[in-house]
PDB file of N, CA and C in Angstrom:
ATOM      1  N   UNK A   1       6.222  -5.838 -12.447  1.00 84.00           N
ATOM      2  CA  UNK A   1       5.047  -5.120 -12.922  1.00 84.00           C
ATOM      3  C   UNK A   1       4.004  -5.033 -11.812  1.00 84.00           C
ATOM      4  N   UNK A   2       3.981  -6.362 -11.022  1.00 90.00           N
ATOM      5  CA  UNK A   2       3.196  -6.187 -10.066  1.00 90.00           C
ATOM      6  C   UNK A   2       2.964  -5.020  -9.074  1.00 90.00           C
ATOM      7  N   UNK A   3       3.931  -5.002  -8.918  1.00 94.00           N
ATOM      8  CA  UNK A   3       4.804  -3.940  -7.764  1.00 94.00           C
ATOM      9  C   UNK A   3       4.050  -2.652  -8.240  1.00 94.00           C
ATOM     10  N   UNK A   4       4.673  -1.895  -9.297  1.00 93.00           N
ATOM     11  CA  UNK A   4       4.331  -0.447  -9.872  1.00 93.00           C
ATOM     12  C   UNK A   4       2.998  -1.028 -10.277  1.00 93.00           C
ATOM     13  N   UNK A   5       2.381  -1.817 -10.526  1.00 96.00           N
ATOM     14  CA  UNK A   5       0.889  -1.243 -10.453  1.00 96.00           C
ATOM     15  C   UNK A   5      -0.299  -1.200  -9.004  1.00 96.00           C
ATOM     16  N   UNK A   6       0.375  -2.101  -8.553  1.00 96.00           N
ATOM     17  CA  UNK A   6       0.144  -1.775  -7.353  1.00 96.00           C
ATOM     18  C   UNK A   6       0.482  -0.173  -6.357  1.00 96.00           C
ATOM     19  N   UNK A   7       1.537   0.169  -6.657  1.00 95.00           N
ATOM     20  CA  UNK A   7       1.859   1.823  -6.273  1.00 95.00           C
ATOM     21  C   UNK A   7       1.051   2.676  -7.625  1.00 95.00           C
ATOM     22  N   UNK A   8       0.952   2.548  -8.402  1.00 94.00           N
ATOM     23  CA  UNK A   8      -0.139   3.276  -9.522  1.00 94.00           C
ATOM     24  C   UNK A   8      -0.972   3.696  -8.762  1.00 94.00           C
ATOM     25  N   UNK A   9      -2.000   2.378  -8.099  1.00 96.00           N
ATOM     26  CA  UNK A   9      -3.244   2.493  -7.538  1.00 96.00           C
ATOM     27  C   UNK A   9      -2.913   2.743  -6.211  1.00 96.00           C
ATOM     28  N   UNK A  10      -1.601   3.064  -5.657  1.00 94.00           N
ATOM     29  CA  UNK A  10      -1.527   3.719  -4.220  1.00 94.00           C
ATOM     30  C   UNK A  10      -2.086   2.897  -2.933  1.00 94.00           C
ATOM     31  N   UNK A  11      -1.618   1.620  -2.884  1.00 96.00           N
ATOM     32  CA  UNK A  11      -1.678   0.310  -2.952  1.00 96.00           C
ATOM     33  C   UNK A  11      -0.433  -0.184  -2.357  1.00 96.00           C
ATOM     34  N   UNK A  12      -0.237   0.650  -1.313  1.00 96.00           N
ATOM     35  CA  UNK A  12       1.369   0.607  -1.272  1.00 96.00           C
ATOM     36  C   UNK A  12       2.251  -0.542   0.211  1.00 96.00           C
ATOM     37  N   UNK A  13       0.910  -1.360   0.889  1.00 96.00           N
ATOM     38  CA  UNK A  13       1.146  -2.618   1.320  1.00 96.00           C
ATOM     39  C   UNK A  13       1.485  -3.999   0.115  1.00 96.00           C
ATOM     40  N   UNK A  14       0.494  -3.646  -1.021  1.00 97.00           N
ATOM     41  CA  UNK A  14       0.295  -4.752  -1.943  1.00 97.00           C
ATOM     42  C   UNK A  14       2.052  -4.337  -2.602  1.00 97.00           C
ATOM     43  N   UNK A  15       2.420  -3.311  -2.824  1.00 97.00           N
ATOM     44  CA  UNK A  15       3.295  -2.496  -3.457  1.00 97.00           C
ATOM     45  C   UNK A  15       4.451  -2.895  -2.767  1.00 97.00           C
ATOM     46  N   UNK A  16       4.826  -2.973  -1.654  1.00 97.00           N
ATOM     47  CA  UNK A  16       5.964  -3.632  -0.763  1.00 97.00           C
ATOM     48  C   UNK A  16       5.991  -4.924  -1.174  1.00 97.00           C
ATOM     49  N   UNK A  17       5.241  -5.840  -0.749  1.00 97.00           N
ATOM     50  CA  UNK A  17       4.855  -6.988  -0.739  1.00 97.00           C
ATOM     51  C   UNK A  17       5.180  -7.410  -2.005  1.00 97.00           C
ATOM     52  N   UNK A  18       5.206  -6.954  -3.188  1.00 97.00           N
ATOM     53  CA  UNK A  18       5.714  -7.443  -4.601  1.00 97.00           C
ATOM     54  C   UNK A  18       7.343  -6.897  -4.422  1.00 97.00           C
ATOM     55  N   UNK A  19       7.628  -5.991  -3.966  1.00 97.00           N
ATOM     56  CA  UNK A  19       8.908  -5.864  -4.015  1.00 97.00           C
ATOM     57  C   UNK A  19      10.104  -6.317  -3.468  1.00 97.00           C
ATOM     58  N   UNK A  20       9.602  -6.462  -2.459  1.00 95.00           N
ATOM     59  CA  UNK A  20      10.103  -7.361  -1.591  1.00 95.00           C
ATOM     60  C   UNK A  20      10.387  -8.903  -2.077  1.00 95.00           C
ATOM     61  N   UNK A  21       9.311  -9.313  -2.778  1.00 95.00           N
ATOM     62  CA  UNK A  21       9.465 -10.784  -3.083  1.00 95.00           C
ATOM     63  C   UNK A  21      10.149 -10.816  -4.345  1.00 95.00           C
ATOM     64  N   UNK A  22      10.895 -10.241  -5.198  1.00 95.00           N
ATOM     65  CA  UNK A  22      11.535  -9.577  -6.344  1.00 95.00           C
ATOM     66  C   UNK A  22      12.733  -9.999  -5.629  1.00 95.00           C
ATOM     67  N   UNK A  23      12.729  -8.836  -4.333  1.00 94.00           N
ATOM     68  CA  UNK A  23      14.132  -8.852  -4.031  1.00 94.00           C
ATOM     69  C   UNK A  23      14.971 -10.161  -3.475  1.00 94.00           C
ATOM     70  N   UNK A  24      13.909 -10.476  -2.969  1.00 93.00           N
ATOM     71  CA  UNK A  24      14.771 -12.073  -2.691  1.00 93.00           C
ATOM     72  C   UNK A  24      15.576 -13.108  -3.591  1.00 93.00           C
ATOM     73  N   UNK A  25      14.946 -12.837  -4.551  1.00 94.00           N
ATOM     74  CA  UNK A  25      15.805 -12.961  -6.356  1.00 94.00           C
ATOM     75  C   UNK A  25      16.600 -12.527  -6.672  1.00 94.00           C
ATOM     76  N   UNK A  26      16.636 -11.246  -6.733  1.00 91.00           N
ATOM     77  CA  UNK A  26      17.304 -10.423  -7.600  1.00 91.00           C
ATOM     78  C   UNK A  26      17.228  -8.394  -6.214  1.00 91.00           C
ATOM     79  N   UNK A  27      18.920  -8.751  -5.742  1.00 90.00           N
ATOM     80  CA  UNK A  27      19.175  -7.772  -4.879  1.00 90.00           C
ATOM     81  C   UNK A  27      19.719  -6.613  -5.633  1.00 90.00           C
ATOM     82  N   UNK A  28      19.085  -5.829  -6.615  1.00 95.00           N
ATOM     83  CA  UNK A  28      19.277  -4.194  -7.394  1.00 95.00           C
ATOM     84  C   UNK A  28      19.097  -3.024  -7.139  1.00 95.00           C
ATOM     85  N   UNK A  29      19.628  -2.187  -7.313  1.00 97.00           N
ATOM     86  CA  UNK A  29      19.416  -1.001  -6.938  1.00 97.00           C
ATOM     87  C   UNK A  29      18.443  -0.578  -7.240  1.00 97.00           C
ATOM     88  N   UNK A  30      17.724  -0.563  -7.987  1.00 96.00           N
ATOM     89  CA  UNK A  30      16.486  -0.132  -8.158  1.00 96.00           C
ATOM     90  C   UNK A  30      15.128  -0.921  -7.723  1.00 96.00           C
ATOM     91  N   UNK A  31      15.768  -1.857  -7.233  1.00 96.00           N
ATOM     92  CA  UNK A  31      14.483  -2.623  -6.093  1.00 96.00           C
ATOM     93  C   UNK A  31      14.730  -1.980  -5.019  1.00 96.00           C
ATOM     94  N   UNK A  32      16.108  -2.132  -4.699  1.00 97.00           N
ATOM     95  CA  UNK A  32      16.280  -1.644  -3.033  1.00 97.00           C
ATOM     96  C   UNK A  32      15.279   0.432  -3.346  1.00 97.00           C
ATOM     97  N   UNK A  33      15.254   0.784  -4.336  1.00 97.00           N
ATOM     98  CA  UNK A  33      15.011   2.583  -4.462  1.00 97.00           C
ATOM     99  C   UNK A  33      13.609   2.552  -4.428  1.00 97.00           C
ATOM    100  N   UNK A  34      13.133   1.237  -5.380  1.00 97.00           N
ATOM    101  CA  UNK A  34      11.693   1.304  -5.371  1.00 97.00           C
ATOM    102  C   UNK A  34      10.724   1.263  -3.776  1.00 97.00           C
ATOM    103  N   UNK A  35      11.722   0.034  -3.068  1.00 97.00           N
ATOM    104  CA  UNK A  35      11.170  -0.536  -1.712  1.00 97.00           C
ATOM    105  C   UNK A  35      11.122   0.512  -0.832  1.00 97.00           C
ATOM    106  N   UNK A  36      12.391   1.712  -0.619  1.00 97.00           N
ATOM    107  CA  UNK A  36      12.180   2.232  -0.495  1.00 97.00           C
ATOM    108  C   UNK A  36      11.191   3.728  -0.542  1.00 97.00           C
ATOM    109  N   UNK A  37      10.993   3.792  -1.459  1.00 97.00           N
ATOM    110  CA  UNK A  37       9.879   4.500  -2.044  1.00 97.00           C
ATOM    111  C   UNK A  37       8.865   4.374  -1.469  1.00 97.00           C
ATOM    112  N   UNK A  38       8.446   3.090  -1.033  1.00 98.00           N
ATOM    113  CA  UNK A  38       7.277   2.987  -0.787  1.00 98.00           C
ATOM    114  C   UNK A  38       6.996   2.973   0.712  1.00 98.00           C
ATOM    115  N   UNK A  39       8.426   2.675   1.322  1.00 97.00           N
ATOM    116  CA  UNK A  39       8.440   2.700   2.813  1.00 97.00           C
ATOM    117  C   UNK A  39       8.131   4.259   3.183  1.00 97.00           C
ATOM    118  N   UNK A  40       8.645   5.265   2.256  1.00 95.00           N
ATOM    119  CA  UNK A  40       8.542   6.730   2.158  1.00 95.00           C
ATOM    120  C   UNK A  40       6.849   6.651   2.208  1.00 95.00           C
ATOM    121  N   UNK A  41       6.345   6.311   1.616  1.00 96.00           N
ATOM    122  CA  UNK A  41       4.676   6.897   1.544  1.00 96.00           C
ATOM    123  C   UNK A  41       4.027   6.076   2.732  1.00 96.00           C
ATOM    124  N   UNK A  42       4.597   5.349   3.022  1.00 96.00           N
ATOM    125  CA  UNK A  42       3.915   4.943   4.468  1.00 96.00           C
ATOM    126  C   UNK A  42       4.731   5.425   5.789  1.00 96.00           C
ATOM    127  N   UNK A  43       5.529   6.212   5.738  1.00 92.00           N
ATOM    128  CA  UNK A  43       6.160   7.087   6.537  1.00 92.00           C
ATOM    129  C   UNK A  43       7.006   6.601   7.468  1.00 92.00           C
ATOM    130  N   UNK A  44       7.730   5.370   6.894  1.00 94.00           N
ATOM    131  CA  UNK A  44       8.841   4.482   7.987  1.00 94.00           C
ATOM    132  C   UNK A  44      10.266   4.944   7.351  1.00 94.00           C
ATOM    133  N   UNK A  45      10.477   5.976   7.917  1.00 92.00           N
ATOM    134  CA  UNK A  45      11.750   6.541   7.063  1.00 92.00           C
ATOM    135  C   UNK A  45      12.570   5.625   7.684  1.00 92.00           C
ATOM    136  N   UNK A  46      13.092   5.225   8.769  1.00 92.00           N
ATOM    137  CA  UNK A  46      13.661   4.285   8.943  1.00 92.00           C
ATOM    138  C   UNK A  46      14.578   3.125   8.332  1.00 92.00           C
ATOM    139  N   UNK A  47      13.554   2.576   7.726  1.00 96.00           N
ATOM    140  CA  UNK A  47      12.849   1.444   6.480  1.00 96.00           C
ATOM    141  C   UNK A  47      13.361   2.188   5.723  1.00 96.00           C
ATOM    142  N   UNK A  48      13.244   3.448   4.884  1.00 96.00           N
ATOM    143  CA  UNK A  48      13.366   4.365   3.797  1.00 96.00           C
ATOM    144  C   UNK A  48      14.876   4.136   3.561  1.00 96.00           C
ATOM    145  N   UNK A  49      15.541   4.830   4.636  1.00 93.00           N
ATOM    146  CA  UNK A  49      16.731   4.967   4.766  1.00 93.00           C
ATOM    147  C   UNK A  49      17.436   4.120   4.406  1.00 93.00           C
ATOM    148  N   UNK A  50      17.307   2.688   5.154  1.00 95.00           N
ATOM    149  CA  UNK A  50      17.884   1.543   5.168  1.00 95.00           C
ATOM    150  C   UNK A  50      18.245   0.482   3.330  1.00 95.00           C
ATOM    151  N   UNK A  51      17.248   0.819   2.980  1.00 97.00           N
ATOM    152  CA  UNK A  51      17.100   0.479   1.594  1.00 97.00           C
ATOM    153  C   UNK A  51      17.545   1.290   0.518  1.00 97.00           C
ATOM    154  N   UNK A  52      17.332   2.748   0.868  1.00 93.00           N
ATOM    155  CA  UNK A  52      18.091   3.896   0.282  1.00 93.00           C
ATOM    156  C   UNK A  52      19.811   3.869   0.044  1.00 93.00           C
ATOM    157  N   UNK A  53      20.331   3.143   1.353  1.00 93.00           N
ATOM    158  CA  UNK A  53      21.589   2.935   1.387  1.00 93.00           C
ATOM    159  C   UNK A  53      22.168   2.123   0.720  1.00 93.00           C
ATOM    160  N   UNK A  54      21.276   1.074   0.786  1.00 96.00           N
ATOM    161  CA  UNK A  54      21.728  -0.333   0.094  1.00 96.00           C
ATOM    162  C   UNK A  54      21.567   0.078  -1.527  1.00 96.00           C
ATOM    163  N   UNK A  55      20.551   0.819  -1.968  1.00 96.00           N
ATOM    164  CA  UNK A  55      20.715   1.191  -3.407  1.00 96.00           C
ATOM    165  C   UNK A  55      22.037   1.935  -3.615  1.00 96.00           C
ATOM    166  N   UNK A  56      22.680   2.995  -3.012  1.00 92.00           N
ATOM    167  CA  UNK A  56      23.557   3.767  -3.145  1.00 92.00           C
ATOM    168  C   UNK A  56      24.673   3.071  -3.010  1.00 92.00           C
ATOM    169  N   UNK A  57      25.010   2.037  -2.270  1.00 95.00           N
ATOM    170  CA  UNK A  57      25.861   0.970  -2.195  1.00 95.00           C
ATOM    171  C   UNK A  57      26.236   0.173  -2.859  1.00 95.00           C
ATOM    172  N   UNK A  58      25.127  -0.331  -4.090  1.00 95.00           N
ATOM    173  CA  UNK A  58      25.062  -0.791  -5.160  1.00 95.00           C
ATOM    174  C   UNK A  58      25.839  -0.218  -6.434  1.00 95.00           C
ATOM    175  N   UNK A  59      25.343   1.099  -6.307  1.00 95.00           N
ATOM    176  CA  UNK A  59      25.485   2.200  -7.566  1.00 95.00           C
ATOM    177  C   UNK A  59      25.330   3.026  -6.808  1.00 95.00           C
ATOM    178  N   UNK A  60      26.555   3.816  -6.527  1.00 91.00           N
ATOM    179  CA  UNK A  60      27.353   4.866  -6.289  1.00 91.00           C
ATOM    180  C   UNK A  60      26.213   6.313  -6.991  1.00 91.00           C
ATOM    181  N   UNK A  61      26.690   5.815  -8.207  1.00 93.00           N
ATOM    182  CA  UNK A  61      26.106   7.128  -9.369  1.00 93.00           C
ATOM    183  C   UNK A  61      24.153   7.174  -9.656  1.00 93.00           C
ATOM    184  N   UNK A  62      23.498   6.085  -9.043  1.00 94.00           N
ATOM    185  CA  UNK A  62      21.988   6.546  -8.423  1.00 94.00           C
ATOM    186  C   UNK A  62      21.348   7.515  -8.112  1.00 94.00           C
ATOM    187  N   UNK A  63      21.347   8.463  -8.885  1.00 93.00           N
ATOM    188  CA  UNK A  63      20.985   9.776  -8.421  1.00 93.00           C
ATOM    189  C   UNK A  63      19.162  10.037  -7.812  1.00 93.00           C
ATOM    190  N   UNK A  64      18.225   8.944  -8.467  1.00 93.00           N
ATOM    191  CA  UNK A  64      17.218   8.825  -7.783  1.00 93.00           C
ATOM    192  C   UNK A  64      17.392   8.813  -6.064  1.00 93.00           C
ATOM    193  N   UNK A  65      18.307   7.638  -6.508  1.00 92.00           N
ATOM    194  CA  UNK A  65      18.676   7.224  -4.692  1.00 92.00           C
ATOM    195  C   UNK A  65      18.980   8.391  -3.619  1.00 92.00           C
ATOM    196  N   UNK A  66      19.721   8.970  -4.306  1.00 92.00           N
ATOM    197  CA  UNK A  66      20.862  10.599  -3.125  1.00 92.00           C
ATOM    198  C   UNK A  66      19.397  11.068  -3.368  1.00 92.00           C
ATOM    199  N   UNK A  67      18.567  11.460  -4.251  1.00 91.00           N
ATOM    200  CA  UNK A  67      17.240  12.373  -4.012  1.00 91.00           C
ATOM    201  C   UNK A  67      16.391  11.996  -2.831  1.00 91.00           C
ATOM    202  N   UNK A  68      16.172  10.814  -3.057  1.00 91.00           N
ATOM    203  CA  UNK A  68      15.632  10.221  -2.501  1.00 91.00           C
ATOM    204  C   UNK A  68      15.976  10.509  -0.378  1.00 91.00           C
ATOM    205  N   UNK A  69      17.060   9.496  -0.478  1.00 90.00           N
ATOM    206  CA  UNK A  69      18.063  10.036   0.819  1.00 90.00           C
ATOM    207  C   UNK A  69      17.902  11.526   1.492  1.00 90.00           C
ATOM    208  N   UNK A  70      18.369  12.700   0.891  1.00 88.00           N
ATOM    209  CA  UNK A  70      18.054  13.537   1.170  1.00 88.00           C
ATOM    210  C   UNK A  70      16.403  13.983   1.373  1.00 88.00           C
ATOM    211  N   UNK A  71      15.803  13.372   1.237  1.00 87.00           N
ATOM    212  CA  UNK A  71      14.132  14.453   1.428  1.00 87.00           C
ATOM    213  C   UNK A  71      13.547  13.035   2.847  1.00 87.00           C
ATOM    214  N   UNK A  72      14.257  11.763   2.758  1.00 89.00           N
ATOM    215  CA  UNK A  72      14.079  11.141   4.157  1.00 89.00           C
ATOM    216  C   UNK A  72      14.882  11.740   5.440  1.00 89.00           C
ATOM    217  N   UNK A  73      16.030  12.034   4.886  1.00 85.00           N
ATOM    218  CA  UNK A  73      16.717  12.911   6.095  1.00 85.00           C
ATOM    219  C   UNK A  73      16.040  13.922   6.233  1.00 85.00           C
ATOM    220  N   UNK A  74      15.160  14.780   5.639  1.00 85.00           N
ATOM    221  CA  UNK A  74      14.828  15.791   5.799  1.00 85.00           C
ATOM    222  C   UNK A  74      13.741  16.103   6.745  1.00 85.00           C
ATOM    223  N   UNK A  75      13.078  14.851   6.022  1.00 81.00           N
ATOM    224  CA  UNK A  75      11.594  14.609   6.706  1.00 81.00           C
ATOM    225  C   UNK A  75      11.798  13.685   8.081  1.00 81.00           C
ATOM    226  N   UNK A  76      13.391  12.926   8.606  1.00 79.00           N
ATOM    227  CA  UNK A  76      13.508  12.504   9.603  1.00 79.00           C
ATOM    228  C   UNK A  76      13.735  13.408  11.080  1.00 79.00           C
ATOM    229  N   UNK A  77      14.168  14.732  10.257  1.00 83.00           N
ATOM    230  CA  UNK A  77      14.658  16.022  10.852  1.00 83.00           C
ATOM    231  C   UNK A  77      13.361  16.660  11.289  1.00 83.00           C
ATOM    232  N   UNK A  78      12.661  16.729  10.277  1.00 75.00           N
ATOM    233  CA  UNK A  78      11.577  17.616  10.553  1.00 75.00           C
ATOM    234  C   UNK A  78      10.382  16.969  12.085  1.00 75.00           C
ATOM    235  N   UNK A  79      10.424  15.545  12.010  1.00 73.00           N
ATOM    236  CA  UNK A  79       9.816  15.071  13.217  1.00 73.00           C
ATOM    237  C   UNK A  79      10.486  14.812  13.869  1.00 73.00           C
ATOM    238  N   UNK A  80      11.814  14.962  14.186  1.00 77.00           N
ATOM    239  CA  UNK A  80      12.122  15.197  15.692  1.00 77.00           C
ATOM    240  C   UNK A  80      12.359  16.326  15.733  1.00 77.00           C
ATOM    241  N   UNK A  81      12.155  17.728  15.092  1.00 81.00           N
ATOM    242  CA  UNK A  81      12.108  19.157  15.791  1.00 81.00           C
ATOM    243  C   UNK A  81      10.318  18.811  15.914  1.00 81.00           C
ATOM    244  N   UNK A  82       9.295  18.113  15.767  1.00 69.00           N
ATOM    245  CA  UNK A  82       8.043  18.115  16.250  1.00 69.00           C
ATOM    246  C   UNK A  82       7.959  17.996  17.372  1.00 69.00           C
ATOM    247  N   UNK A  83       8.732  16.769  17.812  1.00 73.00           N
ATOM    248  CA  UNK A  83       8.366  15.766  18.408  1.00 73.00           C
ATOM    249  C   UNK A  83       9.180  16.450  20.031  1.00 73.00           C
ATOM    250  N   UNK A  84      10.200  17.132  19.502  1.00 80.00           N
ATOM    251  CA  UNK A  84      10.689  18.209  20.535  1.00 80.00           C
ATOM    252  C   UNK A  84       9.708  19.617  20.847  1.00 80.00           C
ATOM    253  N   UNK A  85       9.142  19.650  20.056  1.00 76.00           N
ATOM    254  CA  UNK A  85       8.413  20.827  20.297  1.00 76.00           C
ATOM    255  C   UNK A  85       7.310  20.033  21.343  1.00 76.00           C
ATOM    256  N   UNK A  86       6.496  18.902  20.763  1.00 72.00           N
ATOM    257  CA  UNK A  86       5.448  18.332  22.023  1.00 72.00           C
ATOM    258  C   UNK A  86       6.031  18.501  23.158  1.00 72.00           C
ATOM    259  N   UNK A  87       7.354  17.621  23.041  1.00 79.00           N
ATOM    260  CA  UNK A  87       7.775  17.798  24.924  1.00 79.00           C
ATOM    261  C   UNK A  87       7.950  19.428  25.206  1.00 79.00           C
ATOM    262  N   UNK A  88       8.222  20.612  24.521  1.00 80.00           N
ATOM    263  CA  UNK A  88       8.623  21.603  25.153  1.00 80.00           C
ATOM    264  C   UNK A  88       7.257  22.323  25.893  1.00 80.00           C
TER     265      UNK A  88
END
């Protein structure tokens, strides 16, 4: 509960930080989707990814998760055609 009210209020260090400590308990797919989630709004797709996988790994049939996945690949795509454009 901690967690989602903490992302409610967009809160989303306090929002890791509960999820994370969840997960050390209890490793679910929907912790690993949530954690991710939140790595998404602080823009560490990286992080996003990594946790994204581990949900999908869990449960195959996660369809939050593949949503999810796809719009970090997307948005991982989109800054390195930026980030190519600076150097050009």
């Amino acid at each position: 509960i901690w967690g989602m009210l903490a992302a409610l209020e967009e809160n989303w260090l306090e929002s890791l930080a509960a999820f994370k400590t969840v997960l050390e308990k209890t490793d679910s797919p929907e912790l690993n989707y949530l954690t991710a989630c939140v790595y998404y709004q602080l823009d560490s797709f990286d992080k996003a990814r990594a946790f994204l996988r581990k949900a999908v790994e869990r449960d195959e049939k996660f369809a939050d998760s593949w949503f999810m996945l796809s719009l970090v690949e997307k948005e991982e795509k989109l800054a390195a055609e930026d980030f190519q454009k600076a150097r050009d």
